PDB file of C-alpha atoms in Angstrom:
ATOM      1  CA  UNK A   1     150.770-132.833   5.663  1.00 97.00           C
ATOM      2  CA  UNK A   2     151.429-132.318   1.739  1.00 98.00           C
ATOM      3  CA  UNK A   3     153.075-134.292  -0.539  1.00 98.00           C
ATOM      4  CA  UNK A   4     154.383-133.647  -4.181  1.00 98.00           C
ATOM      5  CA  UNK A   5     155.337-136.733  -6.418  1.00 98.00           C
ATOM      6  CA  UNK A   6     157.203-136.629  -9.289  1.00 98.00           C
ATOM      7  CA  UNK A   7     157.798-139.531 -11.194  1.00 98.00           C
ATOM      8  CA  UNK A   8     161.503-139.740 -12.239  1.00 98.00           C
ATOM      9  CA  UNK A   9     164.117-141.547 -13.872  1.00 98.00           C
ATOM     10  CA  UNK A  10     166.465-140.044 -11.474  1.00 98.00           C
ATOM     11  CA  UNK A  11     167.044-137.298  -9.034  1.00 98.00           C
ATOM     12  CA  UNK A  12     169.502-135.787  -6.325  1.00 98.00           C
ATOM     13  CA  UNK A  13     169.802-132.825  -3.914  1.00 98.00           C
ATOM     14  CA  UNK A  14     172.599-131.251  -3.012  1.00 98.00           C
ATOM     15  CA  UNK A  15     173.643-129.044  -0.014  1.00 97.00           C
ATOM     16  CA  UNK A  16     176.702-126.694  -0.262  1.00 96.00           C
ATOM     17  CA  UNK A  17     177.922-128.548  -3.503  1.00 96.00           C
ATOM     18  CA  UNK A  18     177.863-132.008  -1.709  1.00 97.00           C
ATOM     19  CA  UNK A  19     174.967-134.263  -2.731  1.00 98.00           C
ATOM     20  CA  UNK A  20     173.162-135.546   0.268  1.00 97.00           C
ATOM     21  CA  UNK A  21     170.576-137.851  -1.194  1.00 98.00           C
ATOM     22  CA  UNK A  22     169.820-139.042  -4.695  1.00 98.00           C
ATOM     23  CA  UNK A  23     167.258-141.901  -6.080  1.00 98.00           C
ATOM     24  CA  UNK A  24     167.310-143.946  -9.495  1.00 98.00           C
ATOM     25  CA  UNK A  25     164.017-144.598 -10.911  1.00 98.00           C
ATOM     26  CA  UNK A  26     161.035-143.842  -8.850  1.00 98.00           C
ATOM     27  CA  UNK A  27     159.880-141.001  -7.042  1.00 98.00           C
ATOM     28  CA  UNK A  28     160.961-137.300  -5.862  1.00 98.00           C
ATOM     29  CA  UNK A  29     158.841-136.404  -3.037  1.00 98.00           C
ATOM     30  CA  UNK A  30     158.250-132.683  -1.742  1.00 98.00           C
ATOM     31  CA  UNK A  31     156.983-133.026   1.759  1.00 98.00           C
ATOM     32  CA  UNK A  32     155.245-130.251   3.711  1.00 98.00           C
ATOM     33  CA  UNK A  33     154.252-130.656   7.162  1.00 98.00           C
ATOM     34  CA  UNK A  34     151.697-128.537   8.815  1.00 97.00           C
ATOM     35  CA  UNK A  35     150.098-127.722  12.457  1.00 97.00           C
ATOM     36  CA  UNK A  36     148.381-130.587  13.518  1.00 97.00           C
ATOM     37  CA  UNK A  37     149.650-133.041  11.601  1.00 97.00           C
ATOM     38  CA  UNK A  38     150.885-136.477  13.134  1.00 97.00           C
ATOM     39  CA  UNK A  39     152.031-139.955  12.600  1.00 98.00           C
ATOM     40  CA  UNK A  40     148.825-141.433  10.940  1.00 97.00           C
ATOM     41  CA  UNK A  41     149.148-138.723   8.274  1.00 98.00           C
ATOM     42  CA  UNK A  42     152.631-140.149   7.401  1.00 98.00           C
ATOM     43  CA  UNK A  43     150.990-143.382   7.678  1.00 98.00           C
ATOM     44  CA  UNK A  44     148.499-142.591   5.244  1.00 97.00           C
ATOM     45  CA  UNK A  45     150.584-140.809   2.569  1.00 98.00           C
ATOM     46  CA  UNK A  46     153.297-143.155   3.057  1.00 98.00           C
ATOM     47  CA  UNK A  47     150.925-146.101   2.195  1.00 97.00           C
ATOM     48  CA  UNK A  48     149.320-144.527  -0.780  1.00 98.00           C
ATOM     49  CA  UNK A  49     152.421-143.339  -2.199  1.00 98.00           C
ATOM     50  CA  UNK A  50     153.837-146.691  -2.199  1.00 98.00           C
ATOM     51  CA  UNK A  51     150.847-148.330  -3.744  1.00 98.00           C
ATOM     52  CA  UNK A  52     149.988-145.820  -6.329  1.00 98.00           C
ATOM     53  CA  UNK A  53     149.905-146.756  -9.604  1.00 98.00           C
ATOM     54  CA  UNK A  54     151.376-144.473 -11.662  1.00 98.00           C
ATOM     55  CA  UNK A  55     154.353-146.466 -13.667  1.00 98.00           C
ATOM     56  CA  UNK A  56     153.763-148.284 -16.824  1.00 97.00           C
ATOM     57  CA  UNK A  57     153.439-151.891 -17.388  1.00 97.00           C
ATOM     58  CA  UNK A  58     154.399-153.771 -20.363  1.00 97.00           C
ATOM     59  CA  UNK A  59     151.473-152.382 -22.526  1.00 97.00           C
ATOM     60  CA  UNK A  60     152.336-148.659 -21.105  1.00 96.00           C
ATOM     61  CA  UNK A  61     149.441-148.467 -18.939  1.00 97.00           C
ATOM     62  CA  UNK A  62     150.045-146.749 -16.098  1.00 97.00           C
ATOM     63  CA  UNK A  63     149.233-149.977 -13.783  1.00 98.00           C
ATOM     64  CA  UNK A  64     152.455-150.492 -11.305  1.00 98.00           C
ATOM     65  CA  UNK A  65     153.668-148.765  -8.329  1.00 98.00           C
ATOM     66  CA  UNK A  66     156.802-147.585  -7.094  1.00 98.00           C
ATOM     67  CA  UNK A  67     156.974-150.926  -5.155  1.00 98.00           C
ATOM     68  CA  UNK A  68     156.261-153.070  -8.374  1.00 98.00           C
ATOM     69  CA  UNK A  69     158.971-151.865 -10.259  1.00 98.00           C
ATOM     70  CA  UNK A  70     161.258-151.985  -7.200  1.00 98.00           C
ATOM     71  CA  UNK A  71     161.840-148.339  -7.363  1.00 98.00           C
ATOM     72  CA  UNK A  72     163.555-145.845  -5.426  1.00 98.00           C
ATOM     73  CA  UNK A  73     162.357-142.422  -3.651  1.00 98.00           C
ATOM     74  CA  UNK A  74     164.325-138.979  -2.769  1.00 98.00           C
ATOM     75  CA  UNK A  75     162.116-137.439   0.192  1.00 98.00           C
ATOM     76  CA  UNK A  76     162.612-133.651   0.427  1.00 98.00           C
ATOM     77  CA  UNK A  77     161.248-131.353   3.244  1.00 97.00           C
ATOM     78  CA  UNK A  78     159.567-128.345   1.914  1.00 95.00           C
ATOM     79  CA  UNK A  79     157.624-125.940   4.382  1.00 95.00           C
ATOM     80  CA  UNK A  80     156.289-123.669   1.631  1.00 95.00           C
ATOM     81  CA  UNK A  81     154.002-126.468   0.380  1.00 96.00           C
ATOM     82  CA  UNK A  82     152.184-124.830   3.212  1.00 95.00           C
ATOM     83  CA  UNK A  83     152.267-121.542   1.544  1.00 95.00           C
ATOM     84  CA  UNK A  84     149.041-119.098   2.034  1.00 93.00           C
ATOM     85  CA  UNK A  85     148.777-116.956  -0.882  1.00 93.00           C
ATOM     86  CA  UNK A  86     145.030-116.036  -0.495  1.00 93.00           C
ATOM     87  CA  UNK A  87     145.832-112.420   0.739  1.00 93.00           C
ATOM     88  CA  UNK A  88     148.719-109.987  -0.611  1.00 93.00           C
ATOM     89  CA  UNK A  89     151.407-110.965  -3.348  1.00 95.00           C
ATOM     90  CA  UNK A  90     153.828-112.284   0.291  1.00 95.00           C
ATOM     91  CA  UNK A  91     152.619-115.610   1.252  1.00 95.00           C
ATOM     92  CA  UNK A  92     152.817-116.584   4.947  1.00 94.00           C
ATOM     93  CA  UNK A  93     153.640-120.000   6.570  1.00 95.00           C
ATOM     94  CA  UNK A  94     151.374-119.764   9.438  1.00 93.00           C
ATOM     95  CA  UNK A  95     149.735-123.240   8.250  1.00 94.00           C
ATOM     96  CA  UNK A  96     153.335-124.845   9.140  1.00 96.00           C
ATOM     97  CA  UNK A  97     154.242-126.963  11.758  1.00 97.00           C
ATOM     98  CA  UNK A  98     156.956-125.719  14.052  1.00 97.00           C
ATOM     99  CA  UNK A  99     160.389-126.906  12.901  1.00 96.00           C
ATOM    100  CA  UNK A 100     160.864-129.319  15.644  1.00 97.00           C
ATOM    101  CA  UNK A 101     157.863-130.814  14.843  1.00 98.00           C
ATOM    102  CA  UNK A 102     158.319-130.956  10.983  1.00 98.00           C
ATOM    103  CA  UNK A 103     161.251-132.372  11.318  1.00 98.00           C
ATOM    104  CA  UNK A 104     160.292-135.212  13.575  1.00 98.00           C
ATOM    105  CA  UNK A 105     157.420-136.004  11.040  1.00 98.00           C
ATOM    106  CA  UNK A 106     159.716-135.498   8.230  1.00 98.00           C
ATOM    107  CA  UNK A 107     162.215-138.286  10.019  1.00 98.00           C
ATOM    108  CA  UNK A 108     159.378-140.355  10.520  1.00 98.00           C
ATOM    109  CA  UNK A 109     157.718-140.111   6.999  1.00 98.00           C
ATOM    110  CA  UNK A 110     161.300-141.454   5.788  1.00 98.00           C
ATOM    111  CA  UNK A 111     161.488-144.024   8.042  1.00 98.00           C
ATOM    112  CA  UNK A 112     158.497-145.606   6.944  1.00 98.00           C
ATOM    113  CA  UNK A 113     159.257-145.057   3.004  1.00 98.00           C
ATOM    114  CA  UNK A 114     162.507-146.810   3.703  1.00 98.00           C
ATOM    115  CA  UNK A 115     160.711-149.794   5.391  1.00 98.00           C
ATOM    116  CA  UNK A 116     158.731-150.321   1.551  1.00 98.00           C
ATOM    117  CA  UNK A 117     161.171-149.425  -0.853  1.00 98.00           C
ATOM    118  CA  UNK A 118     164.773-150.543  -1.545  1.00 96.00           C
ATOM    119  CA  UNK A 119     166.581-146.805  -1.424  1.00 98.00           C
ATOM    120  CA  UNK A 120     165.407-143.808   0.061  1.00 98.00           C
ATOM    121  CA  UNK A 121     167.616-140.369  -0.124  1.00 98.00           C
ATOM    122  CA  UNK A 122     166.711-137.349   1.282  1.00 97.00           C
ATOM    123  CA  UNK A 123     167.234-133.735   1.494  1.00 95.00           C
ATOM    124  CA  UNK A 124     168.759-131.790   4.915  1.00 96.00           C
ATOM    125  CA  UNK A 125     165.978-130.563   6.706  1.00 96.00           C
ATOM    126  CA  UNK A 126     166.113-126.766   6.821  1.00 93.00           C
ATOM    127  CA  UNK A 127     169.077-126.225   4.163  1.00 95.00           C
ATOM    128  CA  UNK A 128     169.111-124.309   0.931  1.00 96.00           C
ATOM    129  CA  UNK A 129     169.046-127.153  -1.468  1.00 97.00           C
ATOM    130  CA  UNK A 130     169.790-127.652  -5.093  1.00 98.00           C
ATOM    131  CA  UNK A 131     167.616-130.451  -6.561  1.00 98.00           C
ATOM    132  CA  UNK A 132     167.503-131.938  -9.950  1.00 98.00           C
ATOM    133  CA  UNK A 133     165.929-134.669 -11.630  1.00 98.00           C
ATOM    134  CA  UNK A 134     164.800-136.032 -14.975  1.00 98.00           C
ATOM    135  CA  UNK A 135     161.194-136.203 -15.096  1.00 97.00           C
ATOM    136  CA  UNK A 136     159.698-139.376 -16.405  1.00 97.00           C
ATOM    137  CA  UNK A 137     156.689-138.757 -17.931  1.00 93.00           C
ATOM    138  CA  UNK A 138     156.086-135.978 -16.744  1.00 94.00           C
ATOM    139  CA  UNK A 139     153.842-137.425 -13.870  1.00 97.00           C
ATOM    140  CA  UNK A 140     153.183-135.111 -10.981  1.00 97.00           C
ATOM    141  CA  UNK A 141     150.601-135.406  -8.459  1.00 98.00           C
ATOM    142  CA  UNK A 142     149.685-133.542  -5.606  1.00 98.00           C
ATOM    143  CA  UNK A 143     148.732-135.389  -2.088  1.00 97.00           C
ATOM    144  CA  UNK A 144     146.920-134.205   1.146  1.00 96.00           C
ATOM    145  CA  UNK A 145     146.738-136.658   3.844  1.00 96.00           C
ATOM    146  CA  UNK A 146     143.657-134.894   4.756  1.00 93.00           C
ATOM    147  CA  UNK A 147     141.950-136.352   1.417  1.00 93.00           C
ATOM    148  CA  UNK A 148     142.863-139.543   2.533  1.00 93.00           C
ATOM    149  CA  UNK A 149     141.443-139.420   6.406  1.00 90.00           C
ATOM    150  CA  UNK A 150     138.268-141.338   6.548  1.00 70.00           C
ATOM    151  CA  UNK A 151     134.841-139.039   7.790  1.00 57.00           C
ATOM    152  CA  UNK A 152     133.626-140.247  11.241  1.00 53.00           C
ATOM    153  CA  UNK A 153     130.073-140.304  11.386  1.00 43.00           C
TER     154      UNK A 153
END
């Protein structure tokens, strides 16, 4: 599972001209689900995302998490994070989870985020979405749940 986090002042997503989700200060999260991902991947990412110290304290140092600032999140499914661009100029998405499994884990990820933050907006799975945001920083971090998994010896 991959997540692209952007620290934002605000963000919103629209489908067919209607706002389906938005957030104030906090994080916009693009989420991609790969074949083989499971609930553990979502749990690892949510724990790390919610506690990641990327917001500034009173001394302008990145010492605070989205939870510390009572921030919000906007979560948008994005299968293109699974793009394989190694060969040719047209990426393939063969490493993406099936739509059914990706949506199930996307919904699970959102439910975990909603337990941690006061507000979590979302996009519409599988829809063409227009996303607008005001980046804060900019601060952008790419996460992969495989990096967070501990090695078994």
